[in-house]
Every structure is written in structure tokens, then in C-alpha cells.
mmCIF file of C-alpha atoms in Angstrom:
data_model
loop_
_atom_site.group_PDB
_atom_site.id
_atom_site.type_symbol
_atom_site.label_atom_id
_atom_site.label_comp_id
_atom_site.label_asym_id
_atom_site.label_seq_id
_atom_site.Cartn_x
_atom_site.Cartn_y
_atom_site.Cartn_z
ATOM 1 C CA MET M 67 -18.786 -0.380 16.787
ATOM 2 C CA ARG M 68 -22.188 -1.391 18.249
ATOM 3 C CA ASP M 69 -21.896 -4.721 16.397
ATOM 4 C CA MET M 70 -18.496 -5.381 17.864
ATOM 5 C CA ARG M 71 -19.512 -4.625 21.450
ATOM 6 C CA ALA M 72 -22.069 -7.384 21.142
ATOM 7 C CA TRP M 73 -19.240 -9.804 20.576
ATOM 8 C CA GLY M 74 -17.667 -8.923 23.897
ATOM 9 C CA VAL M 75 -14.382 -7.838 22.384
ATOM 10 C CA VAL M 76 -11.397 -8.147 24.659
ATOM 11 C CA ALA M 77 -10.052 -4.676 25.417
ATOM 12 C CA GLY M 78 -6.403 -5.446 25.993
ATOM 13 C CA LEU M 79 -3.672 -7.849 24.892
ATOM 14 C CA THR M 80 -0.976 -9.570 26.914
ATOM 15 C CA ALA M 81 2.517 -9.356 25.442
ATOM 16 C CA LEU M 82 4.165 -12.788 25.383
ATOM 17 C CA THR M 83 7.576 -14.003 24.320
ATOM 18 C CA LEU M 84 7.638 -15.522 20.827
ATOM 19 C CA VAL M 85 8.706 -19.173 20.899
ATOM 20 C CA ALA M 86 9.414 -21.618 18.121
ATOM 21 C CA VAL M 87 7.111 -24.571 17.628
ATOM 22 C CA THR M 88 9.070 -27.804 17.979
ATOM 23 C CA GLY M 89 6.359 -30.376 17.348
ATOM 24 C CA ALA M 90 4.084 -29.843 20.362
ATOM 25 C CA ALA M 91 1.703 -26.896 20.444
ATOM 26 C CA ALA M 92 2.665 -23.979 22.657
ATOM 27 C CA GLN M 93 0.770 -24.026 25.936
ATOM 28 C CA GLY M 94 -0.784 -21.036 27.637
ATOM 29 C CA PRO M 95 -2.150 -20.624 31.177
ATOM 30 C CA GLY M 96 -4.136 -23.646 32.306
ATOM 31 C CA GLY M 97 -2.745 -25.827 29.539
ATOM 32 C CA LYS M 98 -4.599 -23.992 26.781
ATOM 33 C CA VAL M 99 -3.260 -24.248 23.225
ATOM 34 C CA VAL M 100 -1.869 -20.873 22.158
ATOM 35 C CA ILE M 101 -2.751 -19.404 18.759
ATOM 36 C CA LYS M 102 -0.574 -16.401 17.933
ATOM 37 C CA PHE M 103 -2.480 -14.283 15.397
ATOM 38 C CA SER M 104 -0.248 -11.703 13.702
ATOM 39 C CA HIS M 105 -1.285 -8.830 11.459
ATOM 40 C CA ASN M 106 -0.294 -5.323 10.333
ATOM 41 C CA GLN M 107 -3.297 -3.162 11.126
ATOM 42 C CA GLN M 108 -4.039 -0.719 13.942
ATOM 43 C CA THR M 109 -6.417 -1.810 16.693
ATOM 44 C CA ILE M 110 -9.130 0.621 15.542
ATOM 45 C CA THR M 111 -9.551 -1.122 12.172
ATOM 46 C CA PRO M 112 -12.141 -3.689 11.029
ATOM 47 C CA PRO M 113 -9.402 -6.294 10.317
ATOM 48 C CA HIS M 114 -8.293 -6.111 13.947
ATOM 49 C CA LYS M 115 -11.885 -6.123 15.218
ATOM 50 C CA ALA M 116 -12.515 -9.185 13.038
ATOM 51 C CA ALA M 117 -9.443 -10.849 14.552
ATOM 52 C CA GLU M 118 -10.982 -10.215 17.971
ATOM 53 C CA MET M 119 -14.226 -11.734 16.716
ATOM 54 C CA PHE M 120 -12.276 -14.799 15.554
ATOM 55 C CA LYS M 121 -10.732 -15.040 19.021
ATOM 56 C CA GLN M 122 -14.122 -14.794 20.722
ATOM 57 C CA LEU M 123 -15.712 -17.432 18.492
ATOM 58 C CA VAL M 124 -12.842 -19.922 18.722
ATOM 59 C CA GLU M 125 -12.433 -19.675 22.476
ATOM 60 C CA GLN M 126 -16.186 -20.000 23.081
ATOM 61 C CA ARG M 127 -16.800 -22.852 20.651
ATOM 62 C CA THR M 128 -13.868 -24.912 21.936
ATOM 63 C CA ASN M 129 -14.763 -24.285 25.601
ATOM 64 C CA GLY M 130 -11.491 -22.469 26.191
ATOM 65 C CA HIS M 131 -9.258 -25.093 24.574
ATOM 66 C CA TYR M 132 -7.447 -22.318 22.687
ATOM 67 C CA ASP M 133 -5.911 -19.065 23.883
ATOM 68 C CA VAL M 134 -5.910 -16.736 20.844
ATOM 69 C CA GLN M 135 -3.318 -14.003 21.319
ATOM 70 C CA ILE M 136 -3.537 -11.167 18.771
ATOM 71 C CA TYR M 137 -0.435 -9.192 17.777
ATOM 72 C CA PRO M 138 -1.461 -6.136 15.691
ATOM 73 C CA ALA M 139 0.545 -3.375 14.011
ATOM 74 C CA GLN M 140 3.550 -5.493 13.006
ATOM 75 C CA GLN M 141 4.422 -6.391 16.599
ATOM 76 C CA LEU M 142 5.945 -9.664 15.391
ATOM 77 C CA GLY M 143 7.966 -8.122 12.584
ATOM 78 C CA ASN M 144 7.480 -6.617 9.167
ATOM 79 C CA LEU M 145 5.186 -8.128 6.557
ATOM 80 C CA ARG M 146 7.732 -10.626 5.243
ATOM 81 C CA ASP M 147 8.837 -11.574 8.764
ATOM 82 C CA GLN M 148 5.270 -12.476 9.662
ATOM 83 C CA VAL M 149 4.805 -14.722 6.635
ATOM 84 C CA GLU M 150 8.128 -16.420 7.297
ATOM 85 C CA GLY M 151 7.177 -16.867 10.943
ATOM 86 C CA THR M 152 3.929 -18.561 9.935
ATOM 87 C CA ILE M 153 5.764 -20.854 7.514
ATOM 88 C CA LEU M 154 8.266 -21.776 10.240
ATOM 89 C CA GLY M 155 5.582 -22.226 12.887
ATOM 90 C CA THR M 156 6.571 -19.472 15.310
ATOM 91 C CA ILE M 157 3.245 -17.834 14.393
ATOM 92 C CA GLU M 158 0.102 -19.965 14.113
ATOM 93 C CA VAL M 159 -1.984 -17.682 11.878
ATOM 94 C CA THR M 160 -1.409 -14.455 9.984
ATOM 95 C CA GLN M 161 -3.338 -11.936 7.921
ATOM 96 C CA GLN M 162 -1.170 -10.724 5.041
ATOM 97 C CA THR M 163 -1.267 -8.886 1.738
ATOM 98 C CA PRO M 164 -1.032 -10.952 -1.459
ATOM 99 C CA ALA M 165 2.047 -8.919 -2.455
ATOM 100 C CA THR M 166 3.935 -10.300 0.544
ATOM 101 C CA VAL M 167 2.562 -13.844 0.362
ATOM 102 C CA SER M 168 3.409 -13.970 -3.351
ATOM 103 C CA LEU M 169 7.111 -13.641 -2.533
ATOM 104 C CA PHE M 170 6.748 -17.258 -1.360
ATOM 105 C CA VAL M 171 3.792 -18.451 -3.479
ATOM 106 C CA PRO M 172 3.824 -16.545 -6.811
ATOM 107 C CA LYS M 173 0.328 -17.642 -7.825
ATOM 108 C CA VAL M 174 -1.184 -15.409 -5.133
ATOM 109 C CA MET M 175 0.054 -12.285 -6.927
ATOM 110 C CA VAL M 176 -2.882 -12.634 -9.325
ATOM 111 C CA LEU M 177 -4.999 -10.916 -6.650
ATOM 112 C CA ASP M 178 -2.884 -7.799 -7.177
ATOM 113 C CA PHE M 179 -3.138 -7.673 -10.968
ATOM 114 C CA PRO M 180 -3.982 -4.048 -11.867
ATOM 115 C CA PHE M 181 -7.374 -3.277 -13.395
ATOM 116 C CA LEU M 182 -8.465 -6.908 -12.991
ATOM 117 C CA TRP M 183 -11.383 -6.451 -10.609
ATOM 118 C CA THR M 184 -14.236 -4.079 -11.403
ATOM 119 C CA ASP M 185 -17.157 -5.179 -9.262
ATOM 120 C CA GLU M 186 -16.658 -6.106 -5.608
ATOM 121 C CA GLU M 187 -19.725 -8.327 -5.305
ATOM 122 C CA ALA M 188 -18.720 -10.355 -8.364
ATOM 123 C CA MET M 189 -15.136 -10.563 -7.104
ATOM 124 C CA TRP M 190 -16.182 -12.114 -3.783
ATOM 125 C CA LYS M 191 -18.470 -14.575 -5.540
ATOM 126 C CA ILE M 192 -15.488 -15.771 -7.590
ATOM 127 C CA LEU M 193 -13.003 -15.833 -4.712
ATOM 128 C CA ASP M 194 -15.431 -17.717 -2.449
ATOM 129 C CA GLY M 195 -15.879 -20.305 -5.200
ATOM 130 C CA PRO M 196 -13.644 -22.984 -6.750
ATOM 131 C CA LEU M 197 -11.089 -20.545 -8.193
ATOM 132 C CA GLY M 198 -10.592 -18.906 -4.833
ATOM 133 C CA GLN M 199 -10.239 -22.283 -3.144
ATOM 134 C CA GLU M 200 -7.658 -23.334 -5.726
ATOM 135 C CA LEU M 201 -5.692 -20.189 -4.973
ATOM 136 C CA LEU M 202 -5.753 -20.825 -1.229
ATOM 137 C CA GLN M 203 -4.686 -24.445 -1.731
ATOM 138 C CA SER M 204 -1.595 -23.247 -3.591
ATOM 139 C CA LEU M 205 -0.228 -21.970 -0.264
ATOM 140 C CA GLU M 206 0.237 -25.532 0.968
ATOM 141 C CA GLN M 207 3.393 -25.950 -1.110
ATOM 142 C CA LYS M 208 5.104 -23.557 1.326
ATOM 143 C CA GLY M 209 3.683 -24.979 4.533
ATOM 144 C CA LEU M 210 0.723 -22.594 4.834
ATOM 145 C CA LYS M 211 -2.951 -23.486 5.183
ATOM 146 C CA GLY M 212 -4.966 -20.805 3.406
ATOM 147 C CA VAL M 213 -8.502 -20.640 4.761
ATOM 148 C CA ASP M 214 -10.062 -17.331 3.708
ATOM 149 C CA ILE M 215 -9.587 -13.946 2.038
ATOM 150 C CA TRP M 216 -10.483 -10.720 3.835
ATOM 151 C CA SER M 217 -10.817 -7.162 2.539
ATOM 152 C CA SER M 218 -9.082 -3.826 2.705
ATOM 153 C CA GLY M 219 -10.980 -2.321 -0.227
ATOM 154 C CA PHE M 220 -10.249 -0.812 -3.629
ATOM 155 C CA LYS M 221 -7.006 1.136 -3.790
ATOM 156 C CA SER M 222 -6.575 4.815 -4.643
ATOM 157 C CA PHE M 223 -3.534 6.800 -5.720
ATOM 158 C CA THR M 224 -2.318 9.634 -3.517
ATOM 159 C CA SER M 225 0.373 12.194 -4.284
ATOM 160 C CA GLY M 226 1.896 15.291 -2.784
ATOM 161 C CA LYS M 227 2.909 17.338 -5.818
ATOM 162 C CA LYS M 228 0.197 16.999 -8.444
ATOM 163 C CA PRO M 229 -3.013 15.070 -9.109
ATOM 164 C CA ILE M 230 -2.738 11.780 -10.991
ATOM 165 C CA ARG M 231 -5.267 11.765 -13.807
ATOM 166 C CA THR M 232 -3.475 9.843 -16.576
ATOM 167 C CA PRO M 233 -0.412 7.582 -16.869
ATOM 168 C CA ASP M 234 1.569 10.603 -18.094
ATOM 169 C CA ASP M 235 1.193 12.172 -14.648
ATOM 170 C CA PHE M 236 3.314 9.403 -13.158
ATOM 171 C CA LYS M 237 6.396 10.340 -15.178
ATOM 172 C CA GLY M 238 9.236 11.386 -12.889
ATOM 173 C CA MET M 239 7.366 10.364 -9.735
ATOM 174 C CA LYS M 240 8.652 7.985 -7.054
ATOM 175 C CA ILE M 241 5.777 5.829 -5.835
ATOM 176 C CA ARG M 242 5.975 3.716 -2.716
ATOM 177 C CA VAL M 243 5.197 0.040 -3.180
ATOM 178 C CA ILE M 244 5.154 -3.051 -1.004
ATOM 179 C CA PRO M 245 8.246 -5.050 -2.056
ATOM 180 C CA SER M 246 6.735 -6.988 -4.971
ATOM 181 C CA PRO M 247 7.930 -7.628 -8.540
ATOM 182 C CA LEU M 248 4.370 -7.248 -9.807
ATOM 183 C CA LEU M 249 3.663 -3.916 -8.122
ATOM 184 C CA SER M 250 7.021 -2.567 -9.253
ATOM 185 C CA ALA M 251 6.282 -3.633 -12.851
ATOM 186 C CA GLN M 252 2.841 -2.030 -12.617
ATOM 187 C CA TYR M 253 4.241 1.403 -11.819
ATOM 188 C CA GLU M 254 7.069 1.065 -14.316
ATOM 189 C CA ALA M 255 4.451 0.348 -17.005
ATOM 190 C CA TRP M 256 2.657 3.549 -16.018
ATOM 191 C CA GLY M 257 5.857 5.615 -16.129
ATOM 192 C CA ALA M 258 6.626 5.940 -12.397
ATOM 193 C CA SER M 259 9.671 4.879 -10.383
ATOM 194 C CA PRO M 260 8.516 2.251 -7.845
ATOM 195 C CA THR M 261 10.238 2.549 -4.474
ATOM 196 C CA PRO M 262 9.830 -0.164 -1.806
ATOM 197 C CA VAL M 263 9.109 1.282 1.649
ATOM 198 C CA ASP M 264 7.986 -0.623 4.734
ATOM 199 C CA PHE M 265 4.477 0.305 5.839
ATOM 200 C CA LYS M 266 5.713 1.557 9.213
ATOM 201 C CA GLU M 267 7.984 4.043 7.436
ATOM 202 C CA LEU M 268 5.443 5.232 4.855
ATOM 203 C CA TYR M 269 4.229 8.399 6.617
ATOM 204 C CA THR M 270 7.779 9.627 7.217
ATOM 205 C CA ALA M 271 8.862 8.746 3.670
ATOM 206 C CA LEU M 272 6.020 10.841 2.235
ATOM 207 C CA GLN M 273 6.604 13.658 4.707
ATOM 208 C CA GLN M 274 10.311 13.889 3.859
ATOM 209 C CA GLY M 275 9.778 13.554 0.113
ATOM 210 C CA LEU M 276 11.615 10.228 -0.173
ATOM 211 C CA VAL M 277 8.617 9.137 -2.222
ATOM 212 C CA ASP M 278 6.037 11.309 -3.999
ATOM 213 C CA GLY M 279 2.981 9.109 -3.660
ATOM 214 C CA GLN M 280 1.542 5.749 -2.759
ATOM 215 C CA GLU M 281 -1.456 3.455 -3.188
ATOM 216 C CA ASN M 282 -3.866 2.275 -0.495
ATOM 217 C CA PRO M 283 -7.590 2.052 0.211
ATOM 218 C CA PRO M 284 -9.111 5.180 1.808
ATOM 219 C CA GLY M 285 -9.498 3.448 5.161
ATOM 220 C CA THR M 286 -5.788 2.761 5.407
ATOM 221 C CA ILE M 287 -4.993 6.317 4.323
ATOM 222 C CA VAL M 288 -7.060 7.564 7.252
ATOM 223 C CA ASP M 289 -5.718 5.012 9.751
ATOM 224 C CA VAL M 290 -2.156 6.272 9.455
ATOM 225 C CA LYS M 291 -3.119 9.871 8.600
ATOM 226 C CA LEU M 292 -1.472 9.935 5.183
ATOM 227 C CA TYR M 293 -3.855 12.761 4.292
ATOM 228 C CA GLU M 294 -1.618 15.000 6.427
ATOM 229 C CA VAL M 295 1.293 14.545 4.000
ATOM 230 C CA GLN M 296 -0.559 14.162 0.681
ATOM 231 C CA LYS M 297 -2.484 16.828 -1.208
ATOM 232 C CA PHE M 298 -4.227 14.744 -3.876
ATOM 233 C CA MET M 299 -6.132 11.458 -4.039
ATOM 234 C CA THR M 300 -7.407 9.733 -7.165
ATOM 235 C CA GLU M 301 -10.199 7.204 -6.675
ATOM 236 C CA SER M 302 -8.611 5.002 -9.298
ATOM 237 C CA ARG M 303 -9.919 1.624 -8.082
ATOM 238 C CA HIS M 304 -7.005 0.181 -10.041
ATOM 239 C CA GLY M 305 -6.617 -2.765 -7.726
ATOM 240 C CA PHE M 306 -8.198 -4.398 -4.718
ATOM 241 C CA LEU M 307 -6.210 -4.928 -1.549
ATOM 242 C CA HIS M 308 -7.006 -8.344 -0.111
ATOM 243 C CA TYR M 309 -5.779 -10.065 3.027
ATOM 244 C CA VAL M 310 -4.850 -13.721 2.806
ATOM 245 C CA MET M 311 -5.681 -15.595 6.022
ATOM 246 C CA ALA M 312 -3.292 -18.498 6.560
ATOM 247 C CA PHE M 313 -2.330 -20.908 9.331
ATOM 248 C CA ASN M 314 0.903 -22.819 9.690
ATOM 249 C CA LYS M 315 -0.154 -26.022 7.922
ATOM 250 C CA LYS M 316 1.716 -28.432 10.209
ATOM 251 C CA TRP M 317 0.096 -26.862 13.256
ATOM 252 C CA PHE M 318 -3.357 -26.813 11.636
ATOM 253 C CA ASP M 319 -3.113 -30.442 10.528
ATOM 254 C CA ALA M 320 -2.235 -31.465 14.098
ATOM 255 C CA GLN M 321 -5.570 -30.140 15.413
ATOM 256 C CA SER M 322 -8.593 -32.421 15.710
ATOM 257 C CA LYS M 323 -11.015 -32.429 12.784
ATOM 258 C CA ALA M 324 -13.693 -30.876 14.991
ATOM 259 C CA ASN M 325 -11.391 -28.032 16.003
ATOM 260 C CA GLN M 326 -10.183 -27.522 12.417
ATOM 261 C CA ASP M 327 -13.811 -27.010 11.391
ATOM 262 C CA ILE M 328 -14.310 -24.501 14.215
ATOM 263 C CA LEU M 329 -11.173 -22.568 13.242
ATOM 264 C CA VAL M 330 -12.157 -22.337 9.580
ATOM 265 C CA GLN M 331 -15.781 -21.466 10.271
ATOM 266 C CA ALA M 332 -14.802 -18.783 12.795
ATOM 267 C CA MET M 333 -12.379 -17.268 10.274
ATOM 268 C CA LYS M 334 -15.060 -17.150 7.595
ATOM 269 C CA GLU M 335 -17.710 -15.675 9.911
ATOM 270 C CA ALA M 336 -15.323 -12.977 11.088
ATOM 271 C CA GLY M 337 -14.302 -12.389 7.483
ATOM 272 C CA ARG M 338 -17.851 -11.824 6.251
ATOM 273 C CA TRP M 339 -18.333 -9.182 8.943
ATOM 274 C CA GLU M 340 -14.960 -7.638 8.093
ATOM 275 C CA ARG M 341 -15.722 -7.342 4.371
ATOM 276 C CA LYS M 342 -18.956 -5.466 5.006
ATOM 277 C CA ALA M 343 -17.352 -3.251 7.644
ATOM 278 C CA MET M 344 -14.495 -2.323 5.308
ATOM 279 C CA MET M 345 -16.871 -1.295 2.530
ATOM 280 C CA GLU M 346 -18.798 0.991 4.889
ATOM 281 C CA ARG M 347 -15.626 2.335 6.437
ATOM 282 C CA ASP M 348 -14.010 3.293 3.139
ATOM 283 C CA ALA M 349 -16.985 5.479 2.233
ATOM 284 C CA GLU M 350 -16.645 7.315 5.556
ATOM 285 C CA ALA M 351 -12.844 7.500 5.165
ATOM 286 C CA THR M 352 -13.188 9.192 1.774
ATOM 287 C CA ARG M 353 -15.361 11.862 3.372
ATOM 288 C CA ARG M 354 -12.750 12.405 6.089
ATOM 289 C CA ILE M 355 -9.990 12.733 3.499
ATOM 290 C CA LYS M 356 -11.992 15.395 1.661
ATOM 291 C CA ASP M 357 -12.715 17.211 4.905
ATOM 292 C CA ALA M 358 -8.961 17.272 5.600
ATOM 293 C CA GLY M 359 -8.498 19.388 2.466
ATOM 294 C CA VAL M 360 -7.227 16.693 0.100
ATOM 295 C CA GLN M 361 -8.322 17.200 -3.507
ATOM 296 C CA VAL M 362 -10.180 14.006 -4.473
ATOM 297 C CA THR M 363 -10.832 13.164 -8.125
ATOM 298 C CA GLY M 364 -11.616 10.103 -10.237
ATOM 299 C CA LEU M 365 -10.463 8.720 -13.565
ATOM 300 C CA THR M 366 -12.239 9.547 -16.798
ATOM 301 C CA ARG M 367 -13.325 6.656 -18.985
ATOM 302 C CA GLU M 368 -10.537 7.495 -21.428
ATOM 303 C CA ALA M 369 -7.861 7.587 -18.715
ATOM 304 C CA ARG M 370 -9.068 4.309 -17.222
ATOM 305 C CA GLU M 371 -8.743 2.652 -20.607
ATOM 306 C CA GLN M 372 -5.208 4.022 -21.014
ATOM 307 C CA PHE M 373 -4.246 2.543 -17.654
ATOM 308 C CA ARG M 374 -5.987 -0.746 -18.463
ATOM 309 C CA GLN M 375 -4.189 -1.200 -21.774
ATOM 310 C CA LEU M 376 -0.810 -0.612 -20.136
ATOM 311 C CA SER M 377 -1.793 -2.975 -17.342
ATOM 312 C CA LEU M 378 -2.641 -5.840 -19.710
ATOM 313 C CA LYS M 379 1.044 -5.962 -20.653
ATOM 314 C CA VAL M 380 1.841 -6.471 -16.975
ATOM 315 C CA HIS M 381 -0.737 -9.285 -16.791
ATOM 316 C CA ASP M 382 0.948 -11.028 -19.708
ATOM 317 C CA ARG M 383 4.414 -10.566 -18.232
ATOM 318 C CA PHE M 384 3.418 -12.371 -15.020
ATOM 319 C CA ALA M 385 0.870 -14.812 -16.461
ATOM 320 C CA ASP M 386 3.181 -17.811 -16.371
ATOM 321 C CA ARG M 387 4.177 -17.130 -12.773
ATOM 322 C CA VAL M 388 0.554 -17.267 -11.621
ATOM 323 C CA ASP M 389 -0.346 -20.090 -14.076
ATOM 324 C CA ARG M 390 -1.542 -18.829 -17.437
ATOM 325 C CA ASP M 391 -4.366 -21.362 -17.558
ATOM 326 C CA TYR M 392 -5.594 -20.225 -14.147
ATOM 327 C CA LEU M 393 -5.535 -16.597 -15.320
ATOM 328 C CA LYS M 394 -7.588 -17.480 -18.409
ATOM 329 C CA ARG M 395 -10.177 -19.213 -16.249
ATOM 330 C CA LEU M 396 -10.244 -16.214 -13.935
ATOM 331 C CA TYR M 397 -10.763 -13.831 -16.872
ATOM 332 C CA SER M 398 -13.654 -16.023 -18.025
ATOM 333 C CA GLU M 399 -15.358 -15.978 -14.622
ATOM 334 C CA ILE M 400 -14.918 -12.208 -14.313
ATOM 335 C CA GLU M 401 -16.468 -11.722 -17.761
ATOM 336 C CA LYS M 402 -19.430 -13.938 -16.849
ATOM 337 C CA ALA M 403 -19.958 -12.107 -13.581
ATOM 338 C CA SER M 404 -19.874 -8.730 -15.360
ATOM 339 C CA ARG M 405 -22.697 -9.530 -17.768
#
């Protein structure tokens, strides 16, 4: 938090009425251009702190031309609502999971392919390069301007009844997923019953036994105290949870070139801080989960290979939806980076 205090983070937020964009930018006090920034995380998290950093940078570098108003914790609706709002222009910028964005732009679901990413450093090198830029550009077909990808870390399995060590352990289990054809297919391939549950309802669903388990990075598990209603966690690292950062394209295109450059650069600077902070935070979160009495285990090499082989069938099933040629090029870059 010492780093963030240096940025002069704004302590509070002003609740404003959501209005539709009808061609002209929404105006705030003093004629400032309003940027509504919507996301799903709690205010204690690095993604929210990075959003505050973005606000600080943009407002300073444009001499107060913009008024960045941050709406955390699904204040502007559920995940899908926020993406739709950004497409329609009632939200200027949003931070969203690939699973949700892919409901509108299928190519983005490649980020969620199970057992695709192995090394985080290599992954960021690829996603910050031409293949990542190509992926972000694909959002334009739906009226979004993708500008960066942020981090929530490698995902783990959690469960309340038994530890998950092999695919066989998933048989008969109901696992919560973000509404996503890919994530549902992933758990079906592993023998589980995928059950869509909104993030806000996840704690209660686990507590009441509506679902038996879920997947999330350790930091998220700590944020919403899922360790209170789960007994086991497997550090499976089966997938990486990214955040796609996207503006409403029509709004973005209407800004001056100088301000567009400031917006993109501020997003990337905040994102580089956020990625590092998330990596450090997940290590601390894992310790907190263990201290809470959760049994934490990993996957053996044999179990990981069993999961990977089942997952390759899921890759093939969705390859055409993400562009099979793009997937081949991505495989090639991952292989090069792993050498």
C-alpha cells in the first residue's frame, strides 16, 4: 500500500446517476468530460487500486479535462451488464473477464483455454506483443476499444467435500462457473457438472451447498472469504484469469489523438503495477488460506497430464470459434517462450 499512497489515491467515490451517451460526452462539474470506469472487484484489491492510479494519471496529464468516476464491486450491474453498457456507451471503460467478453467476441475466450499457459512471464511477453494486440483489436467488431490486459493470477480449484487431485475427483460435483460455453465444456470434460452462478452470489451458493466448488485465484478467494465455506484448495494453475480493459470505441474515437495517447498510456502504466501487485498478493493470499485451516495441495505431474489431455479436446472443440489459425500461432509462440 505504500506505493499506492504515493499516487495520492482518492479515498472516496461520488455516486452518480448512469446516463446514456447520445453523441456528446457526458459532462461533470466544471464542464469536465466524465469517464465512468466499471469493474467487479472490491476496493481493497490491486485491480481497484490500479483503476485509481489510472484516474490519477489521466486527470493530472489532461489538466483536469476528464473526471474519472470509478464504480467497483458490480455497482453498475453484473458482469454481462457492464460489458453491454460499455458497448452501448452508458459506460466509458470497463475491466472484465475474458469469459464475459467472449459472449460478445468469441475470439477472446482463448485466454481462458485450460492448461494453455504455464509461465506467467512468457505469457505477458506474448500478450503484450502482436498476438495480444490482434486479440484486443478483435473487440472493435462489437464497438469496444481494447487497450490492455490486466491480471488476477493463476486459478486454483476449491471444494467443500473432498480434495481435487485428479479428474476423477470431479465426478458428481457441481462446480460454479462464470456463464461461458468454454468454462462449462472444461468442467464437463473433467467429469463435473458446471453450474453458472453470479459472482455476488458465490459465497452463499457455496455455503448452502448449491455448488460444491469453484475456481478463482487465491487473491479473489481471500477477498470474498471463500475460505470460510471451502475446506480444500488445489493449486492447479489450470488457467489464468485475465482482465480485458476496454473503452466504448465510439467514445474513444471521439477524443483527441493527444488524449487517446494519454488514456492508453495511463491504462498500461496502471496495468504494469497491477500485474506485479497481483503476483505478490496471491502468494500472501495462499498463506492466509492455509492459516484459515484450508487444506492446500498441488497436482502431481501425472494428474496434470491427465487434465491436460482432457483439456486439449476442449481446445479443439472451440478452436474454430477463436480462429484455428490464431490458436496455432499462439501455440507456436508459447512453445518458443517455453524453451
